Each structure stands twice: as structure tokens, then as C-alpha cells.
Amino acid sequence: MDNRLKFWAVKKPGSFFIALLVLLILVPGLMYAQSKKKKRKASYELELGVGGFYDDNILKYSDKYLNRFLNNEDEGRFHIETYDDFIIYTSAGITGTYYWFGKNKTLLNADYSRRTYAVNNIKTWEYFSTGIRQYLPGRISFKFLYSYIPDFYVRHFRDEVRVDEFGYEPNTFTPYAFSKDNYGFYIQKYFWKSSRIKFSFYWAQYFHNKHYTEYDSDNLYYRIQFYQPIGDGLRFEIGYESITSDAKGYDAAYETRETTDGPDATYDEDVFQIGFRWQPPRIKKHYHELNVSSEYSGRYYSSSHPVEIDPLHAGRVDRVIHLDVYYRFKINNHFDIKAYFDWYGRDTETTSEINSEYVSDEKDYIQHVYGLQLEYSLDL
């Protein structure tokens, strides 16, 4: 492989995989278009999206830090102009449909989206994804997928290493950010009339910036979901996900997990999901639907360090509730409009009484998101 291409593939895996998939979509399509023996030709669908949403707590701050921000306290911590923001959402994607295995469809997709923060540009981030889905006889399909986030800013934290050098000065606050590679697979099957069961597995790798490499982690996700129609236009959904996150736990080159004094952000998590989708009678032949779902998760940190050394992780338990409501209306064969609302709430506690109030003040938060999105699709 040419050195420049090799560098691109290693250093920018998202761009590399997107380009690779575009080639996989276009080249086979051209080959099949030239073949007169094939009964079914490849087809393509272009999808574009644009929208905007309001987020009233972009950094998921607790009341403690919202008040400090409003009172201009903690010089050096806040690198935002406002704690809320309006975000512009844009997306583009292409899906190729092929018939490489008889009548069974094969789908290849490449997608890109961007969230641009109107005021606080430091929070702007991009998302790339690609995948291949194969349909099989017996109403079965499976998919391999990959997604990539090049840079996601979380917030500024005080770096204890810099505190040892400079003391509690403004320059000891450093940005906490990461990139993320996510590899996934799912398989699903329809049975009875419209019932469906889906099994998913994901492996995500988080790579943090130089100030917080001890938080680098490998995460494994195991998920099962069940979808069941229960009446005219009404569908019930239920799911469970098990997550394990194995954090690096040290940052200096001479340290190991056994010799470091923390922090250790390793955790296990259980996620329970329930929801409904309702498809009311059409409005002048226009399809529309309402989706309501909720998730409850319990995240259990397993730091082996005593609370005096690792106060934010030792014995910590996060309980998060997420409520998601959206309404979709199909304007015509090409345009859909979607309005949505998300509510997040996190309650944090710890098995250690000496820092339970501290952890709660640091990590509890409530967040509301309101959005509107226009989607366009076109068969090429």
C-alpha cells in the first residue's frame, strides 16, 4: 500500500471506510449495469437531511456547575458562551441495493452527519457510518457496520497533574475530548405476521486526548430487542442491553493498572428499554406515526481504589432515565418532516457515605432537547 494511503487509512479510519464503501457501492453497480444477463439491476437511494434543535444543557452540567457558570466562578473551567445552544443538523447518505444472491437483497450504505452549534462551536462534531446488510430466506437479515466520531468535546476538567505543577490556577483546566470507533453486527428475524426479534453486538473503542488517556476504553455491548404488533397501527417494543467498559486506568508510560493510583472508570451497565409506535389513519393519504420510548440504565463503577484516591468512581452508581418522543409526517414520496423531544435525567450515588453528596453534586443533571428535522430521499 502506498505510504500516503496507509497513513490515511490508519490516522483517519472514518474517512477511509467511507471512501471504501463508496467504491463498493459504485463499482459493483457499474459492473452490473453493463451485464445483460442480470435480471435485476442495482438501484441507489440518496438521502439528505437538515434540521435544528435546542439543547438546554449542552455539557450535561449539574446545578452546581450551572450556578458557577452563571456567577462567573471557576476561572478557566468554562470555554462556552452559553450553557444552552441551538444546533443545526445536516446529513447525507447513499444506499446501494444489489441482488448478488438470487432474489435476496444486499444493501451497502455510507452516511455522514454533522451537528453545528450556533454559539458554542467547541461542541460541533461529525459522525461517519458505513455498513453492509444481507437479506436471507426465512425473513432473516443481518448487518455488519462501522461508525466513527473524529472528535467529541465533553467539557474542561481540572488536570491533577497540572495542579501538582501550578497549583489551583486557571491554566490547570484542560479539555476532555475523545474519538470513537464503533464496530457492530446484528441479526434479526420476522416471525408470525409482523413480530420481530433482533440481536446486536457492538465493540467501541474510545481514544481520549493527551490529558486524559487513562480514560481510553474498550466497550462491549450486547443487546436484544423484541417488536410486537398489538393492534391496528400500534406496535410494542421492549429491549435489554448489557454493557461492559474496560478503562485503561493509567496515563504515565511507567505505570500499569496495578501500580497506578487511578482514576479507574471501568464499569458494567444494564439498560432496559420499552416503547410504542402508533400509526394513526392516514391524513389525506399521508402516512404519519408517533413514537414514544423510554430507557432506564444502571451503571456500576468497579474501581478498586479507595474513595480517598478515586472519589469520582469508587463505589459510584449512575441511574439514568431517557424519554424520547417523536412524530413523523410524510409530506410526499420524497419529503418527511420529524418533530421530536428528548428528556435526560441522571441521579448519581455511591456506596461510600463520606463523598455521596460530593458525587451527587458533581454528576447529577437534567437535560431537555427539542428539535425539528426535514428529510429528503431520491431514487437515483
PDB file of N, CA, C and O in Angstrom, residues 1 37 48 96 99 111 144 162 198 225 238 252-253 302 311 316:
ATOM      1  N   MET A   1       0.842  -1.192   0.000  1.00  0.00           N
ATOM      2  CA  MET A   1       0.000   0.000   0.000  1.00  0.00           C
ATOM      3  C   MET A   1       0.879   1.244   0.000  1.00  0.00           C
ATOM      4  O   MET A   1       1.836   1.330   0.746  1.00  0.00           O
ATOM      5  N   LYS A  37     -27.021 -10.146 -18.525  1.00  0.00           N
ATOM      6  CA  LYS A  37     -27.546 -11.409 -18.013  1.00  0.00           C
ATOM      7  C   LYS A  37     -28.295 -11.225 -16.697  1.00  0.00           C
ATOM      8  O   LYS A  37     -29.054 -12.096 -16.311  1.00  0.00           O
ATOM      9  N   LEU A  48     -30.927  13.026   2.177  1.00  0.00           N
ATOM     10  CA  LEU A  48     -30.393  14.266   2.714  1.00  0.00           C
ATOM     11  C   LEU A  48     -31.271  14.716   3.877  1.00  0.00           C
ATOM     12  O   LEU A  48     -32.483  14.494   3.865  1.00  0.00           O
ATOM     13  N   GLY A  96     -26.906   1.580  -1.689  1.00  0.00           N
ATOM     14  CA  GLY A  96     -26.990   0.795  -2.911  1.00  0.00           C
ATOM     15  C   GLY A  96     -27.637  -0.544  -2.629  1.00  0.00           C
ATOM     16  O   GLY A  96     -27.313  -1.204  -1.632  1.00  0.00           O
ATOM     17  N   TYR A  99     -28.520  -7.471  -5.998  1.00  0.00           N
ATOM     18  CA  TYR A  99     -29.062  -8.829  -5.928  1.00  0.00           C
ATOM     19  C   TYR A  99     -27.956  -9.792  -6.332  1.00  0.00           C
ATOM     20  O   TYR A  99     -27.955 -10.367  -7.409  1.00  0.00           O
ATOM     21  N   ASP A 111     -22.922   6.971   5.208  1.00  0.00           N
ATOM     22  CA  ASP A 111     -23.670   8.105   5.744  1.00  0.00           C
ATOM     23  C   ASP A 111     -22.751   9.065   6.480  1.00  0.00           C
ATOM     24  O   ASP A 111     -21.716   8.661   7.040  1.00  0.00           O
ATOM     25  N   PHE A 144     -23.335  -5.935   9.060  1.00  0.00           N
ATOM     26  CA  PHE A 144     -22.075  -5.518   9.644  1.00  0.00           C
ATOM     27  C   PHE A 144     -21.969  -4.006   9.454  1.00  0.00           C
ATOM     28  O   PHE A 144     -22.279  -3.495   8.369  1.00  0.00           O
ATOM     29  N   ARG A 162      -1.363  18.823  36.367  1.00  0.00           N
ATOM     30  CA  ARG A 162      -1.018  20.250  36.246  1.00  0.00           C
ATOM     31  C   ARG A 162      -1.198  20.975  37.585  1.00  0.00           C
ATOM     32  O   ARG A 162      -0.490  21.953  37.864  1.00  0.00           O
ATOM     33  N   LYS A 198     -34.427  -9.086  17.459  1.00  0.00           N
ATOM     34  CA  LYS A 198     -33.159  -8.579  16.940  1.00  0.00           C
ATOM     35  C   LYS A 198     -32.070  -8.738  17.996  1.00  0.00           C
ATOM     36  O   LYS A 198     -32.253  -8.344  19.156  1.00  0.00           O
ATOM     37  N   GLN A 225     -33.695  -7.075  21.322  1.00  0.00           N
ATOM     38  CA  GLN A 225     -34.898  -6.256  21.181  1.00  0.00           C
ATOM     39  C   GLN A 225     -36.019  -7.099  20.580  1.00  0.00           C
ATOM     40  O   GLN A 225     -35.776  -7.960  19.728  1.00  0.00           O
ATOM     41  N   ILE A 238     -39.690  -3.758  23.295  1.00  0.00           N
ATOM     42  CA  ILE A 238     -39.003  -3.948  24.561  1.00  0.00           C
ATOM     43  C   ILE A 238     -37.584  -4.415  24.274  1.00  0.00           C
ATOM     44  O   ILE A 238     -37.339  -5.108  23.285  1.00  0.00           O
ATOM     45  N   ALA A 252       0.669   7.547  32.655  1.00  0.00           N
ATOM     46  CA  ALA A 252       2.126   7.662  32.512  1.00  0.00           C
ATOM     47  C   ALA A 252       2.707   6.393  31.902  1.00  0.00           C
ATOM     48  O   ALA A 252       2.216   5.283  32.143  1.00  0.00           O
ATOM     49  N   ALA A 253       3.772   6.558  31.120  1.00  0.00           N
ATOM     50  CA  ALA A 253       4.368   5.419  30.412  1.00  0.00           C
ATOM     51  C   ALA A 253       4.921   4.375  31.371  1.00  0.00           C
ATOM     52  O   ALA A 253       4.969   3.188  31.046  1.00  0.00           O
ATOM     53  N   SER A 302     -16.489   0.002  39.012  1.00  0.00           N
ATOM     54  CA  SER A 302     -15.822  -1.071  39.759  1.00  0.00           C
ATOM     55  C   SER A 302     -14.385  -0.714  40.129  1.00  0.00           C
ATOM     56  O   SER A 302     -13.527  -1.590  40.233  1.00  0.00           O
ATOM     57  N   PRO A 311     -12.248   9.435  44.151  1.00  0.00           N
ATOM     58  CA  PRO A 311     -13.554   9.824  44.706  1.00  0.00           C
ATOM     59  C   PRO A 311     -14.695   9.839  43.708  1.00  0.00           C
ATOM     60  O   PRO A 311     -15.854   9.700  44.103  1.00  0.00           O
ATOM     61  N   ARG A 316     -19.286   4.176  42.864  1.00  0.00           N
ATOM     62  CA  ARG A 316     -20.282   5.046  42.211  1.00  0.00           C
ATOM     63  C   ARG A 316     -21.297   4.250  41.409  1.00  0.00           C
ATOM     64  O   ARG A 316     -20.969   3.270  40.740  1.00  0.00           O
TER      65      ARG A 316
END
